Amino acid sequence: MKPLLLTLGEPGGIGPDCIIRAYKNRPELFDHIIIVTPGLWMEQRATQIDIPTVIFEFSTLNSAIQAKATGLRCWNPVPSHIATGPVVMGKTSQMTAMAVICCIQTAAESCLARHAAGMITGPIEKAVLRSAGFNFPGHTEFLAHLSRQPQAEAETDFVMMLASASLRVALLTTHLAIKHVPETISMQATIDCIRIVQRDLIHRFGIPKPRLALCGLNPHAGEQGHFGREEIEILMPAAESARLDGIDVTDPLPADTAFSATNRHNFDAIICCYHDQALIPIKAISFGESVNVTLGLPFIRTSVDHGTALDLAGSEDVSYSSLVEAIEMAITMAQKASS
Ligand SMILES: NC(=O)C1=CN([C@@H]2O[C@H](COP(=O)(O)OP(=O)(O)OC[C@H]3O[C@@H](n4cnc5c(N)ncnc54)[C@H](O)[C@@H]3O)[C@@H](O)[C@H]2O)C=CC1
Ligand SMILES: NCC(=O)COP(=O)(O)O
């Protein structure tokens, strides 16, 4: 199996804690993992939280792959003209923003070049990266941009999904002001999203015949047009078109009941119209046990379900459980892809 690349995200946040604590408790998970980061970021945190950790830094991916895994293997791709510090635990800094972006971009380009099977990402502080000139709302949109072919025609070619043992949610729109959601949801984008979810549930998750639910945008899924017409004009025709292609997807369901225990059991994924419609239920049910997966990419990408949690950086209260889930999911997907 090719290696999986792990980026730690914001170095002042809990990304380094999660990796060090996961490695201490589950070292075997890291047999296939190369961390894309300056080694110093990891060494500093290991010292600060007093967890002795053997950390190796390599200047090329190949040398990191060749090395025997007797510690955490870090590949530092950051050129010397890009600042990598200082890193202050619990604080973000513009000084490290370009290095954070460089690590994510290098990991993605290695996946696209087929040098790695996929990537797992730690949390970034989105506002800090934006202030440093990063023109994307998050990893998801950045990775989709890097992967996009110039002649691509689909309106939507990626989907954010959060997945746990009890629920999978997929998003029609991602990081967007709520006032722009209605104008962004189109029939073609909905059809594209449904197709991507169906395809990746089969190929990445090994579900032969996915059953999909689609949520309405408006209360009561529009109440037959009385509370909004997006269901009648966009979502129902999109679902109908997908069904004609053989996809098992519902007409838009009222979102308030879409997440009942019965529906969670009956559907392999629930497709939601906007970020919080999807993330509130899954974080209420499975925070710390769910994984953020990007569907539609030409490589595997999983991520933790939480943010940078600056308030907890360096603390014993940091939970690394979502990172473990994200690593395990990426390994399972990579094994499936290479079998
Ligand atoms: N994948 C990514 O890169 C993500 C990045 N973010 C970014 O993170 C920053 C902070 O976002 P918030 O909304 O405050 O979410 P957050 O997830 O960082 O924190 C929310 C609450 O959960 C707690 N928490 C989070 N992770 C935890 C863990 N592993 N163990 C124990 N407690 C944990 C925090 O202490 C806080 O009380 C923002 O800049 C946001 O954009 C948020 C979500 C995902
Ligand atoms: N709320 C989920 C989230 O912000 C994840 O974003 P991304 O960085 O994985 O695109």
XYZ file of C-alpha atoms and ligand atoms in Angstrom:
393
model
C 0.000 0.000 0.000
C 1.243 3.500 -0.807
C 1.687 5.787 2.214
C -0.966 8.097 3.573
C 0.036 11.694 4.216
C -1.084 13.468 7.373
C -1.091 17.262 7.659
C -1.383 18.695 11.147
C -3.128 21.965 10.246
C -2.750 24.963 12.545
C 0.460 24.315 14.537
C -0.748 26.398 17.508
C -3.952 24.348 17.812
C -4.642 20.796 18.929
C -3.507 19.121 15.693
C -0.053 18.247 17.096
C -1.585 17.050 20.415
C -3.949 14.700 18.607
C -1.114 13.171 16.569
C 1.256 12.724 19.519
C -1.444 11.207 21.739
C -2.746 8.959 18.951
C 0.804 7.752 18.236
C 1.459 7.074 21.920
C -1.670 4.924 22.229
C -1.989 3.451 18.731
C 1.550 3.418 17.231
C 0.663 0.680 14.724
C -1.716 3.083 12.964
C 1.290 5.125 11.888
C 3.051 2.322 9.999
C 1.719 3.695 6.710
C 1.695 7.363 7.670
C 4.080 10.184 6.818
C 3.340 13.492 8.539
C 3.824 16.451 6.226
C 5.212 19.103 8.558
C 8.348 20.714 9.885
C 9.562 18.192 12.480
C 10.185 21.063 14.898
C 6.430 21.727 15.235
C 5.956 18.183 16.492
C 9.064 18.163 18.707
C 8.066 21.385 20.455
C 4.581 20.131 21.322
C 5.844 16.726 22.467
C 8.139 18.550 24.889
C 5.416 20.974 26.010
C 2.993 18.171 26.845
C 5.759 15.959 28.250
C 5.143 12.946 26.036
C 8.569 11.734 24.889
C 8.201 10.940 21.179
C 10.800 9.852 18.653
C 10.447 12.175 15.672
C 12.415 11.974 12.426
C 12.455 14.713 9.817
C 13.094 13.955 6.146
C 13.538 16.380 3.287
C 11.915 14.164 0.660
C 8.889 11.906 0.643
C 10.949 9.072 -0.751
C 13.469 9.163 2.087
C 10.613 9.180 4.604
C 9.025 6.167 2.885
C 12.326 4.223 2.830
C 13.014 4.804 6.547
C 12.000 2.130 9.034
C 9.093 3.386 11.148
C 10.608 3.481 14.635
C 9.089 6.868 15.396
C 6.934 9.514 13.803
C 8.162 10.163 10.273
C 7.861 13.808 9.251
C 8.456 15.049 5.733
C 9.240 18.766 5.737
C 8.485 20.223 2.303
C 8.577 23.865 3.398
C 11.284 25.795 1.510
C 13.628 27.931 3.597
C 12.178 31.245 2.360
C 8.796 30.420 3.987
C 8.590 31.187 7.726
C 7.774 28.296 10.056
C 7.650 30.111 13.357
C 7.527 30.998 16.057
C 4.661 28.694 17.066
C 2.903 29.645 20.307
C 0.730 26.904 21.805
C -2.908 28.033 21.907
C -2.360 30.958 19.543
C -2.557 31.340 15.799
C -0.027 33.311 13.834
C 0.189 34.813 10.363
C 3.876 33.791 10.496
C 3.114 30.113 9.988
C 0.160 30.442 7.603
C 2.139 30.050 4.379
C 3.934 26.971 5.739
C 0.575 25.406 6.696
C -0.730 25.985 3.166
C 2.514 24.646 1.654
C 2.177 21.378 3.616
C -1.446 20.857 2.508
C -0.712 21.698 -1.124
C 2.384 19.477 -1.246
C 0.466 16.564 0.260
C -2.340 16.984 -2.297
C 0.093 17.215 -5.204
C 1.807 14.021 -4.020
C -1.567 12.267 -3.996
C -2.368 13.580 -7.474
C 1.039 12.321 -8.679
C 0.129 8.922 -7.181
C 3.091 8.983 -4.776
C 0.653 8.591 -1.893
C -2.702 6.844 -1.541
C -4.414 9.750 0.129
C -4.275 12.357 2.823
C -5.638 12.931 6.303
C -5.870 16.519 7.479
C -5.713 18.130 10.895
C -7.732 21.292 11.543
C -6.782 24.666 10.099
C -7.775 28.049 11.463
C -9.644 29.216 8.395
C -9.736 32.928 9.169
C -5.955 33.069 9.665
C -5.263 31.392 6.345
C -7.754 33.684 4.603
C -5.987 36.730 6.056
C -2.714 35.354 4.688
C -4.164 35.310 1.173
C -5.506 31.746 1.035
C -8.442 32.131 -1.303
C -10.466 29.097 -0.232
C -12.998 28.579 2.563
C -11.453 25.268 3.647
C -9.477 22.177 2.700
C -12.440 20.725 0.814
C -12.696 23.506 -1.747
C -8.881 23.845 -2.004
C -8.356 20.132 -2.683
C -11.193 20.131 -5.243
C -9.561 23.129 -6.949
C -6.145 21.423 -7.084
C -7.730 18.252 -8.487
C -9.939 19.897 -11.119
C -9.197 19.197 -14.773
C -9.253 22.316 -17.022
C -12.007 20.882 -19.250
C -14.228 19.783 -16.336
C -17.908 20.472 -17.002
C -19.819 19.332 -13.911
C -21.341 22.095 -11.806
C -20.360 20.174 -8.677
C -17.383 17.832 -8.653
C -16.820 17.345 -4.911
C -18.980 16.693 -1.861
C -18.263 17.191 1.825
C -19.447 14.233 3.882
C -19.264 13.600 7.611
C -19.520 9.948 8.505
C -19.832 8.041 11.769
C -21.001 4.546 12.682
C -24.571 5.802 13.107
C -24.972 8.563 10.505
C -23.563 9.871 7.232
C -24.428 13.364 6.039
C -23.482 14.888 2.690
C -23.647 18.585 1.857
C -25.061 20.273 -1.239
C -23.316 23.508 -0.250
C -20.309 23.906 2.054
C -18.833 27.058 3.578
C -21.290 29.685 2.450
C -23.248 32.516 4.052
C -26.756 31.228 4.687
C -28.290 34.009 2.541
C -26.480 32.619 -0.515
C -27.650 29.014 -0.060
C -30.978 29.243 -1.963
C -29.426 30.873 -5.027
C -26.555 28.339 -5.039
C -28.689 25.205 -5.063
C -29.410 24.312 -8.675
C -30.945 21.231 -10.224
C -27.705 20.234 -11.967
C -25.582 20.748 -8.822
C -28.059 18.589 -6.881
C -27.944 15.824 -9.484
C -24.116 15.983 -9.530
C -24.012 15.781 -5.730
C -26.380 12.792 -5.604
C -24.302 10.978 -8.246
C -21.007 11.620 -6.411
C -22.449 10.408 -3.111
C -23.852 7.265 -4.741
C -20.584 6.519 -6.594
C -18.287 7.025 -3.618
C -20.519 5.091 -1.218
C -20.114 2.168 -3.603
C -16.408 2.555 -4.396
C -14.922 4.065 -1.248
C -17.293 2.679 1.415
C -18.129 -0.665 -0.229
C -21.923 -0.203 0.000
C -23.279 -1.995 -3.089
C -26.721 -0.331 -3.296
C -26.736 2.949 -1.383
C -30.056 4.278 -0.098
C -30.033 8.064 -0.067
C -32.319 10.606 1.563
C -32.512 14.182 0.337
C -33.499 16.952 2.760
C -35.686 19.870 1.806
C -34.375 23.407 2.199
C -37.493 24.955 3.737
C -39.555 24.043 6.817
C -41.757 20.985 6.115
C -39.893 20.624 2.797
C -41.783 23.690 1.595
C -45.295 22.473 2.586
C -46.294 22.016 -1.070
C -44.906 25.396 -2.062
C -46.459 27.444 0.756
C -43.127 27.891 2.621
C -40.790 28.102 -0.381
C -40.610 26.592 -3.868
C -37.040 25.183 -4.037
C -38.357 21.689 -3.309
C -40.869 21.783 -6.188
C -38.705 23.609 -8.702
C -35.213 22.193 -7.981
C -34.928 19.339 -5.504
C -37.826 17.096 -6.624
C -36.887 17.252 -10.322
C -33.241 16.535 -9.395
C -34.240 13.511 -7.303
C -36.519 12.302 -10.106
C -33.712 12.615 -12.638
C -31.309 10.697 -10.362
C -33.906 7.937 -9.904
C -34.190 7.628 -13.696
C -30.428 6.875 -13.599
C -31.127 4.057 -11.150
C -30.139 5.889 -7.959
C -32.191 5.146 -4.851
C -32.899 8.647 -3.523
C -35.998 10.103 -1.888
C -37.886 13.238 -2.782
C -36.975 16.053 -0.376
C -37.852 15.108 3.208
C -38.692 17.630 5.935
C -35.256 18.097 7.500
C -36.576 18.128 11.068
C -37.553 14.461 10.864
C -34.917 13.324 8.378
C -32.569 12.467 11.244
C -34.952 10.351 13.321
C -33.518 7.040 14.551
C -35.563 5.225 11.898
C -34.258 7.331 9.042
C -30.685 7.100 10.300
C -31.092 3.347 10.149
C -32.889 3.265 6.785
C -30.528 5.458 4.765
C -26.822 5.121 4.004
C -26.491 8.895 3.702
C -28.680 11.948 4.182
C -27.985 14.740 1.710
C -28.433 18.179 3.256
C -28.848 21.582 1.679
C -26.378 23.504 3.827
C -23.567 23.155 6.362
C -25.430 23.360 9.673
C -28.401 21.274 8.487
C -25.862 18.446 8.210
C -23.297 19.176 10.895
C -25.595 19.938 13.813
C -27.170 16.451 13.855
C -23.951 14.552 13.294
C -22.031 16.536 15.914
C -24.918 16.125 18.359
C -24.882 12.359 17.826
C -21.243 11.558 17.074
C -18.836 14.439 17.873
C -15.390 12.931 18.317
C -16.381 9.723 16.535
C -17.078 11.056 13.082
C -14.846 11.689 10.093
C -14.963 14.432 7.498
C -14.476 12.843 4.061
C -14.215 14.613 0.729
C -16.030 12.679 -1.987
C -15.391 13.106 -5.698
C -11.616 13.640 -5.466
C -9.230 11.416 -7.411
C -7.580 10.461 -4.100
C -8.655 9.616 -0.555
C -9.075 12.520 1.848
C -10.330 12.177 5.386
C -10.161 14.618 8.274
C -11.056 15.110 11.893
C -14.578 16.280 12.783
C -13.386 19.150 14.974
C -11.598 22.460 14.652
C -8.379 23.872 16.081
C -9.732 24.088 19.673
C -7.078 26.656 20.625
C -8.562 26.724 24.148
C -7.398 23.123 24.669
C -3.998 23.111 22.947
C -1.504 21.319 25.186
C -4.227 20.100 27.547
C -4.867 16.552 28.720
C -8.509 17.044 27.738
C -7.731 16.860 24.029
C -9.515 13.896 22.490
C -7.699 12.223 19.606
C -10.577 9.837 18.842
C -11.705 11.543 15.639
C -8.125 11.486 14.309
C -7.969 7.746 14.970
C -11.280 7.309 13.110
C -9.996 9.430 10.210
C -6.768 7.415 9.968
C -8.592 4.087 10.183
C -11.084 5.136 7.504
C -8.277 6.274 5.181
C -6.376 2.996 5.703
C -9.518 0.943 4.968
C -10.198 2.953 1.815
C -6.571 2.712 0.676
C -6.499 -1.055 1.232
C -9.725 -1.382 -0.729
C -8.327 0.746 -3.576
C -5.110 -1.307 -3.775
C -6.781 -4.733 -3.581
N -11.231 20.506 9.334
C -10.933 21.746 9.710
O -9.908 22.254 9.318
C -11.852 22.490 10.630
C -11.451 23.712 11.094
N -12.258 24.424 11.924
C -11.735 25.705 12.385
O -11.414 25.608 13.758
C -11.535 26.896 14.359
C -12.307 26.783 15.660
O -13.629 26.345 15.366
P -14.745 26.010 16.442
O -16.030 26.243 15.800
O -14.427 26.696 17.728
O -14.691 24.447 16.644
P -13.735 23.494 17.492
O -14.072 22.127 17.044
O -12.327 23.922 17.380
O -14.176 23.680 19.022
C -15.525 23.523 19.452
C -15.551 23.030 20.909
O -15.199 21.660 20.944
C -14.035 21.456 21.745
N -13.184 20.486 21.031
C -12.875 20.515 19.715
N -12.071 19.506 19.397
C -11.870 18.811 20.526
C -11.104 17.645 20.832
N -10.396 16.980 19.881
N -11.095 17.197 22.105
C -11.804 17.834 23.064
N -12.556 18.948 22.828
C -12.579 19.424 21.571
C -13.357 22.819 21.834
O -12.566 22.923 22.990
C -14.552 23.753 21.816
O -15.097 23.848 23.099
C -12.178 27.805 13.311
O -11.175 28.584 12.719
C -12.719 26.838 12.286
O -12.711 27.355 10.996
C -13.471 23.953 12.330
C -13.911 22.739 11.894
C -13.133 21.911 11.015
N -17.171 22.290 9.510
C -16.413 21.410 8.721
C -15.238 22.086 8.220
O -15.081 23.268 8.413
C -14.269 21.274 7.483
O -13.710 22.048 6.501
P -12.539 21.542 5.563
O -11.354 22.321 5.968
O -12.397 20.090 5.756
O -13.013 21.919 4.207
